[in-house]
């Protein structure tokens, strides 16, 4: 196996992100390599679809490495990302007598990773978690960085904790069973990295054109490069700002308005990445209106989002409802919504001075 490793260099809890085809086969050995002994209890948390494809491989790898592993299958749609579902993981942890030296392995997309990570953060005041993402969006974003949590009826991810994984294991082979719509949604987060800080990555994406819209047309080499560069970008920002005190907020590019789309349209109407793509387009229009970047920059962003097969039209939402929803965002400070706005390809800044009129105008331009 040709595996590449990216280090998340946190001072207190550094960890590796290991990327490569067939990496899932090494899951048990990788965990043992972290210092977990034979007989350690492991709760593998996944959903029914992922379990059917990869559950046996993961469980066999854990067992062959001498770990005492068992599987919990949960419902994992965005509407299931609730404290009640986390409670089911807690119930399983209790029934299977997980101890402080035990660990939870999250096998699935971002929803599974967020909930399993939050359960690990809160069981016995914190046990280890290993993230094994199986969607593109989770591979390039959700699994790395230690953000865990669940949704509240008032907004996304309002309940949660920072709890860094001990390991992130990324096997691009698991994308073979991912629906194309979800693959395209994951590309939104990849595009985000290009806009916020990696102009070379964005140029790579632009050169790939319509290949971006399907795993079937994307070369294995480009996919590996996308995964490695995205992981490296996320790792660099997380290492500099673990708890989102400053720099890490740039990773929310497209998310502030994207979360509004998810909340007001109902979870599941738009996939997370689709909503983030719309949020990036809207943020680009705000930057354009404020003179922060050029029309050509916005056109480049729009073209690559279109090439990835993502939605381009802002939904028909009441602007007053949008403004009200923005006030419930986690990133509001003293009543001011903080927007991550692009100032050029590869550069963004955080602004709290965006007027309601500018927001309304930008959304109208995206409709």
mmCIF file of N, CA, C and O in Angstrom, residues 236-289:
data_model
loop_
_atom_site.group_PDB
_atom_site.id
_atom_site.type_symbol
_atom_site.label_atom_id
_atom_site.label_comp_id
_atom_site.label_asym_id
_atom_site.label_seq_id
_atom_site.Cartn_x
_atom_site.Cartn_y
_atom_site.Cartn_z
ATOM 1 N N UNK A 236 -2.955 22.463 8.579
ATOM 2 C CA UNK A 236 -2.179 23.679 8.854
ATOM 3 C C UNK A 236 -3.000 24.689 9.647
ATOM 4 O O UNK A 236 -2.517 25.280 10.623
ATOM 5 N N UNK A 237 -4.250 24.876 9.235
ATOM 6 C CA UNK A 237 -5.096 25.856 9.920
ATOM 7 C C UNK A 237 -5.452 25.371 11.319
ATOM 8 O O UNK A 237 -5.415 26.136 12.290
ATOM 9 N N UNK A 238 -5.795 24.090 11.462
ATOM 10 C CA UNK A 238 -6.163 23.541 12.765
ATOM 11 C C UNK A 238 -4.986 23.619 13.731
ATOM 12 O O UNK A 238 -5.157 23.969 14.910
ATOM 13 N N UNK A 239 -3.786 23.306 13.253
ATOM 14 C CA UNK A 239 -2.607 23.358 14.116
ATOM 15 C C UNK A 239 -2.346 24.775 14.624
ATOM 16 O O UNK A 239 -1.875 24.971 15.747
ATOM 17 N N UNK A 240 -2.671 25.769 13.807
ATOM 18 C CA UNK A 240 -2.447 27.164 14.193
ATOM 19 C C UNK A 240 -3.534 27.693 15.115
ATOM 20 O O UNK A 240 -3.312 28.649 15.864
ATOM 21 N N UNK A 241 -4.721 27.073 15.073
ATOM 22 C CA UNK A 241 -5.865 27.608 15.830
ATOM 23 C C UNK A 241 -6.844 26.468 16.114
ATOM 24 O O UNK A 241 -7.851 26.314 15.437
ATOM 25 N N UNK A 242 -6.531 25.670 17.139
ATOM 26 C CA UNK A 242 -7.301 24.451 17.400
ATOM 27 C C UNK A 242 -8.761 24.722 17.724
ATOM 28 O O UNK A 242 -9.658 24.002 17.293
ATOM 29 N N UNK A 243 -9.033 25.775 18.497
ATOM 30 C CA UNK A 243 -10.386 26.004 18.993
ATOM 31 C C UNK A 243 -11.096 27.186 18.345
ATOM 32 O O UNK A 243 -11.992 27.782 18.932
ATOM 33 N N UNK A 244 -10.684 27.523 17.142
ATOM 34 C CA UNK A 244 -11.352 28.545 16.347
ATOM 35 C C UNK A 244 -11.385 29.899 17.043
ATOM 36 O O UNK A 244 -12.395 30.591 17.074
ATOM 37 N N UNK A 245 -10.240 30.278 17.603
ATOM 38 C CA UNK A 245 -10.151 31.589 18.225
ATOM 39 C C UNK A 245 -9.884 32.701 17.228
ATOM 40 O O UNK A 245 -10.135 33.868 17.503
ATOM 41 N N UNK A 246 -9.354 32.335 16.065
ATOM 42 C CA UNK A 246 -9.026 33.364 15.081
ATOM 43 C C UNK A 246 -8.935 32.807 13.685
ATOM 44 O O UNK A 246 -9.912 32.699 12.959
ATOM 45 N N UNK A 247 -7.701 32.369 13.286
ATOM 46 C CA UNK A 247 -7.437 31.946 11.916
ATOM 47 C C UNK A 247 -8.380 30.849 11.438
ATOM 48 O O UNK A 247 -8.831 30.842 10.295
ATOM 49 N N UNK A 248 -8.710 29.890 12.327
ATOM 50 C CA UNK A 248 -9.505 28.736 11.901
ATOM 51 C C UNK A 248 -10.866 29.147 11.355
ATOM 52 O O UNK A 248 -11.477 28.399 10.596
ATOM 53 N N UNK A 249 -11.332 30.307 11.725
ATOM 54 C CA UNK A 249 -12.626 30.762 11.230
ATOM 55 C C UNK A 249 -12.665 30.847 9.706
ATOM 56 O O UNK A 249 -13.744 30.786 9.108
ATOM 57 N N UNK A 250 -11.497 30.952 9.055
ATOM 58 C CA UNK A 250 -11.518 31.037 7.589
ATOM 59 C C UNK A 250 -12.055 29.748 6.967
ATOM 60 O O UNK A 250 -12.529 29.749 5.832
ATOM 61 N N UNK A 251 -11.998 28.643 7.718
ATOM 62 C CA UNK A 251 -12.539 27.379 7.210
ATOM 63 C C UNK A 251 -14.065 27.421 7.092
ATOM 64 O O UNK A 251 -14.668 26.533 6.490
ATOM 65 N N UNK A 252 -14.668 28.447 7.671
ATOM 66 C CA UNK A 252 -16.117 28.600 7.579
ATOM 67 C C UNK A 252 -16.546 29.316 6.298
ATOM 68 O O UNK A 252 -17.720 29.663 6.142
ATOM 69 N N UNK A 253 -15.608 29.533 5.382
ATOM 70 C CA UNK A 253 -15.973 30.175 4.127
ATOM 71 C C UNK A 253 -17.113 29.400 3.461
ATOM 72 O O UNK A 253 -17.040 28.187 3.278
ATOM 73 N N UNK A 254 -18.181 30.116 3.140
ATOM 74 C CA UNK A 254 -19.346 29.494 2.522
ATOM 75 C C UNK A 254 -20.309 28.870 3.503
ATOM 76 O O UNK A 254 -21.450 28.552 3.145
ATOM 77 N N UNK A 255 -19.878 28.684 4.754
ATOM 78 C CA UNK A 255 -20.705 27.968 5.719
ATOM 79 C C UNK A 255 -21.740 28.847 6.408
ATOM 80 O O UNK A 255 -22.807 28.362 6.782
ATOM 81 N N UNK A 256 -21.422 30.124 6.603
ATOM 82 C CA UNK A 256 -22.359 30.990 7.326
ATOM 83 C C UNK A 256 -23.699 31.051 6.599
ATOM 84 O O UNK A 256 -24.752 30.779 7.182
ATOM 85 N N UNK A 257 -23.672 31.376 5.325
ATOM 86 C CA UNK A 257 -24.910 31.398 4.546
ATOM 87 C C UNK A 257 -25.333 29.993 4.121
ATOM 88 O O UNK A 257 -26.524 29.724 3.948
ATOM 89 N N UNK A 258 -24.387 29.086 4.005
ATOM 90 C CA UNK A 258 -24.731 27.710 3.701
ATOM 91 C C UNK A 258 -25.583 27.078 4.783
ATOM 92 O O UNK A 258 -26.555 26.350 4.501
ATOM 93 N N UNK A 259 -25.240 27.354 6.047
ATOM 94 C CA UNK A 259 -26.039 26.828 7.151
ATOM 95 C C UNK A 259 -27.452 27.408 7.141
ATOM 96 O O UNK A 259 -28.414 26.747 7.539
ATOM 97 N N UNK A 260 -27.583 28.644 6.685
ATOM 98 C CA UNK A 260 -28.915 29.249 6.561
ATOM 99 C C UNK A 260 -29.751 28.452 5.561
ATOM 100 O O UNK A 260 -30.930 28.159 5.802
ATOM 101 N N UNK A 261 -29.146 28.098 4.444
ATOM 102 C CA UNK A 261 -29.856 27.306 3.425
ATOM 103 C C UNK A 261 -30.325 25.985 4.032
ATOM 104 O O UNK A 261 -31.491 25.582 3.861
ATOM 105 N N UNK A 262 -29.437 25.306 4.751
ATOM 106 C CA UNK A 262 -29.801 24.023 5.349
ATOM 107 C C UNK A 262 -30.911 24.171 6.377
ATOM 108 O O UNK A 262 -31.842 23.366 6.431
ATOM 109 N N UNK A 263 -30.809 25.196 7.205
ATOM 110 C CA UNK A 263 -31.788 25.375 8.277
ATOM 111 C C UNK A 263 -33.156 25.757 7.734
ATOM 112 O O UNK A 263 -34.179 25.170 8.115
ATOM 113 N N UNK A 264 -33.193 26.740 6.834
ATOM 114 C CA UNK A 264 -34.484 27.247 6.362
ATOM 115 C C UNK A 264 -35.135 26.336 5.317
ATOM 116 O O UNK A 264 -36.369 26.298 5.213
ATOM 117 N N UNK A 265 -34.342 25.609 4.565
ATOM 118 C CA UNK A 265 -34.909 24.710 3.550
ATOM 119 C C UNK A 265 -35.246 23.338 4.128
ATOM 120 O O UNK A 265 -35.957 22.559 3.498
ATOM 121 N N UNK A 266 -34.752 23.074 5.344
ATOM 122 C CA UNK A 266 -34.962 21.769 5.959
ATOM 123 C C UNK A 266 -33.781 20.870 5.661
ATOM 124 O O UNK A 266 -33.348 20.754 4.516
ATOM 125 N N UNK A 267 -33.225 20.248 6.726
ATOM 126 C CA UNK A 267 -32.059 19.393 6.551
ATOM 127 C C UNK A 267 -32.366 18.278 5.554
ATOM 128 O O UNK A 267 -33.377 17.598 5.643
ATOM 129 N N UNK A 268 -31.488 18.113 4.588
ATOM 130 C CA UNK A 268 -31.654 17.075 3.587
ATOM 131 C C UNK A 268 -32.125 17.593 2.252
ATOM 132 O O UNK A 268 -31.941 16.929 1.228
ATOM 133 N N UNK A 269 -32.760 18.780 2.230
ATOM 134 C CA UNK A 269 -33.177 19.359 0.949
ATOM 135 C C UNK A 269 -31.955 19.642 0.091
ATOM 136 O O UNK A 269 -31.923 19.313 -1.107
ATOM 137 N N UNK A 270 -30.974 20.268 0.703
ATOM 138 C CA UNK A 270 -29.667 20.442 0.081
ATOM 139 C C UNK A 270 -28.654 19.656 0.911
ATOM 140 O O UNK A 270 -28.696 19.696 2.147
ATOM 141 N N UNK A 271 -27.754 18.938 0.257
ATOM 142 C CA UNK A 271 -26.643 18.340 0.970
ATOM 143 C C UNK A 271 -25.747 19.453 1.503
ATOM 144 O O UNK A 271 -25.718 20.568 0.968
ATOM 145 N N UNK A 272 -24.979 19.127 2.561
ATOM 146 C CA UNK A 272 -24.142 20.150 3.185
ATOM 147 C C UNK A 272 -23.233 20.834 2.176
ATOM 148 O O UNK A 272 -23.147 22.069 2.126
ATOM 149 N N UNK A 273 -22.573 20.050 1.330
ATOM 150 C CA UNK A 273 -21.665 20.638 0.353
ATOM 151 C C UNK A 273 -22.378 21.496 -0.670
ATOM 152 O O UNK A 273 -21.847 22.526 -1.117
ATOM 153 N N UNK A 274 -23.590 21.086 -1.065
ATOM 154 C CA UNK A 274 -24.372 21.900 -1.992
ATOM 155 C C UNK A 274 -24.686 23.252 -1.366
ATOM 156 O O UNK A 274 -24.590 24.303 -2.029
ATOM 157 N N UNK A 275 -25.050 23.237 -0.084
ATOM 158 C CA UNK A 275 -25.349 24.491 0.616
ATOM 159 C C UNK A 275 -24.098 25.348 0.767
ATOM 160 O O UNK A 275 -24.145 26.581 0.626
ATOM 161 N N UNK A 276 -22.958 24.719 1.026
ATOM 162 C CA UNK A 276 -21.699 25.461 1.137
ATOM 163 C C UNK A 276 -21.350 26.115 -0.199
ATOM 164 O O UNK A 276 -20.895 27.266 -0.241
ATOM 165 N N UNK A 277 -21.575 25.403 -1.302
ATOM 166 C CA UNK A 277 -21.326 25.989 -2.621
ATOM 167 C C UNK A 277 -22.156 27.240 -2.839
ATOM 168 O O UNK A 277 -21.653 28.269 -3.330
ATOM 169 N N UNK A 278 -23.445 27.162 -2.467
ATOM 170 C CA UNK A 278 -24.304 28.340 -2.573
ATOM 171 C C UNK A 278 -23.822 29.451 -1.647
ATOM 172 O O UNK A 278 -23.851 30.635 -2.013
ATOM 173 N N UNK A 279 -23.358 29.065 -0.455
ATOM 174 C CA UNK A 279 -22.833 30.054 0.482
ATOM 175 C C UNK A 279 -21.591 30.740 -0.036
ATOM 176 O O UNK A 279 -21.386 31.950 0.169
ATOM 177 N N UNK A 280 -20.743 30.003 -0.742
ATOM 178 C CA UNK A 280 -19.544 30.607 -1.335
ATOM 179 C C UNK A 280 -19.910 31.592 -2.439
ATOM 180 O O UNK A 280 -19.320 32.679 -2.532
ATOM 181 N N UNK A 281 -20.880 31.213 -3.256
ATOM 182 C CA UNK A 281 -21.317 32.133 -4.306
ATOM 183 C C UNK A 281 -21.880 33.418 -3.700
ATOM 184 O O UNK A 281 -21.599 34.524 -4.183
ATOM 185 N N UNK A 282 -22.674 33.263 -2.638
ATOM 186 C CA UNK A 282 -23.258 34.442 -1.987
ATOM 187 C C UNK A 282 -22.171 35.300 -1.337
ATOM 188 O O UNK A 282 -22.199 36.535 -1.427
ATOM 189 N N UNK A 283 -21.204 34.645 -0.671
ATOM 190 C CA UNK A 283 -20.099 35.399 -0.070
ATOM 191 C C UNK A 283 -19.299 36.130 -1.139
ATOM 192 O O UNK A 283 -18.845 37.258 -0.940
ATOM 193 N N UNK A 284 -19.139 35.492 -2.303
ATOM 194 C CA UNK A 284 -18.446 36.141 -3.411
ATOM 195 C C UNK A 284 -19.178 37.378 -3.890
ATOM 196 O O UNK A 284 -18.553 38.394 -4.228
ATOM 197 N N UNK A 285 -20.502 37.302 -3.925
ATOM 198 C CA UNK A 285 -21.301 38.473 -4.318
ATOM 199 C C UNK A 285 -21.176 39.590 -3.288
ATOM 200 O O UNK A 285 -21.127 40.779 -3.647
ATOM 201 N N UNK A 286 -21.115 39.223 -2.008
ATOM 202 C CA UNK A 286 -20.916 40.234 -0.966
ATOM 203 C C UNK A 286 -19.554 40.907 -1.150
ATOM 204 O O UNK A 286 -19.429 42.142 -1.086
ATOM 205 N N UNK A 287 -18.526 40.102 -1.398
ATOM 206 C CA UNK A 287 -17.184 40.668 -1.633
ATOM 207 C C UNK A 287 -17.174 41.585 -2.847
ATOM 208 O O UNK A 287 -16.531 42.643 -2.838
ATOM 209 N N UNK A 288 -17.886 41.169 -3.872
ATOM 210 C CA UNK A 288 -17.970 41.980 -5.088
ATOM 211 C C UNK A 288 -18.626 43.325 -4.786
ATOM 212 O O UNK A 288 -18.139 44.382 -5.193
ATOM 213 N N UNK A 289 -19.728 43.271 -4.024
ATOM 214 C CA UNK A 289 -20.450 44.495 -3.684
ATOM 215 C C UNK A 289 -19.613 45.424 -2.802
ATOM 216 O O UNK A 289 -19.748 46.655 -2.886
#
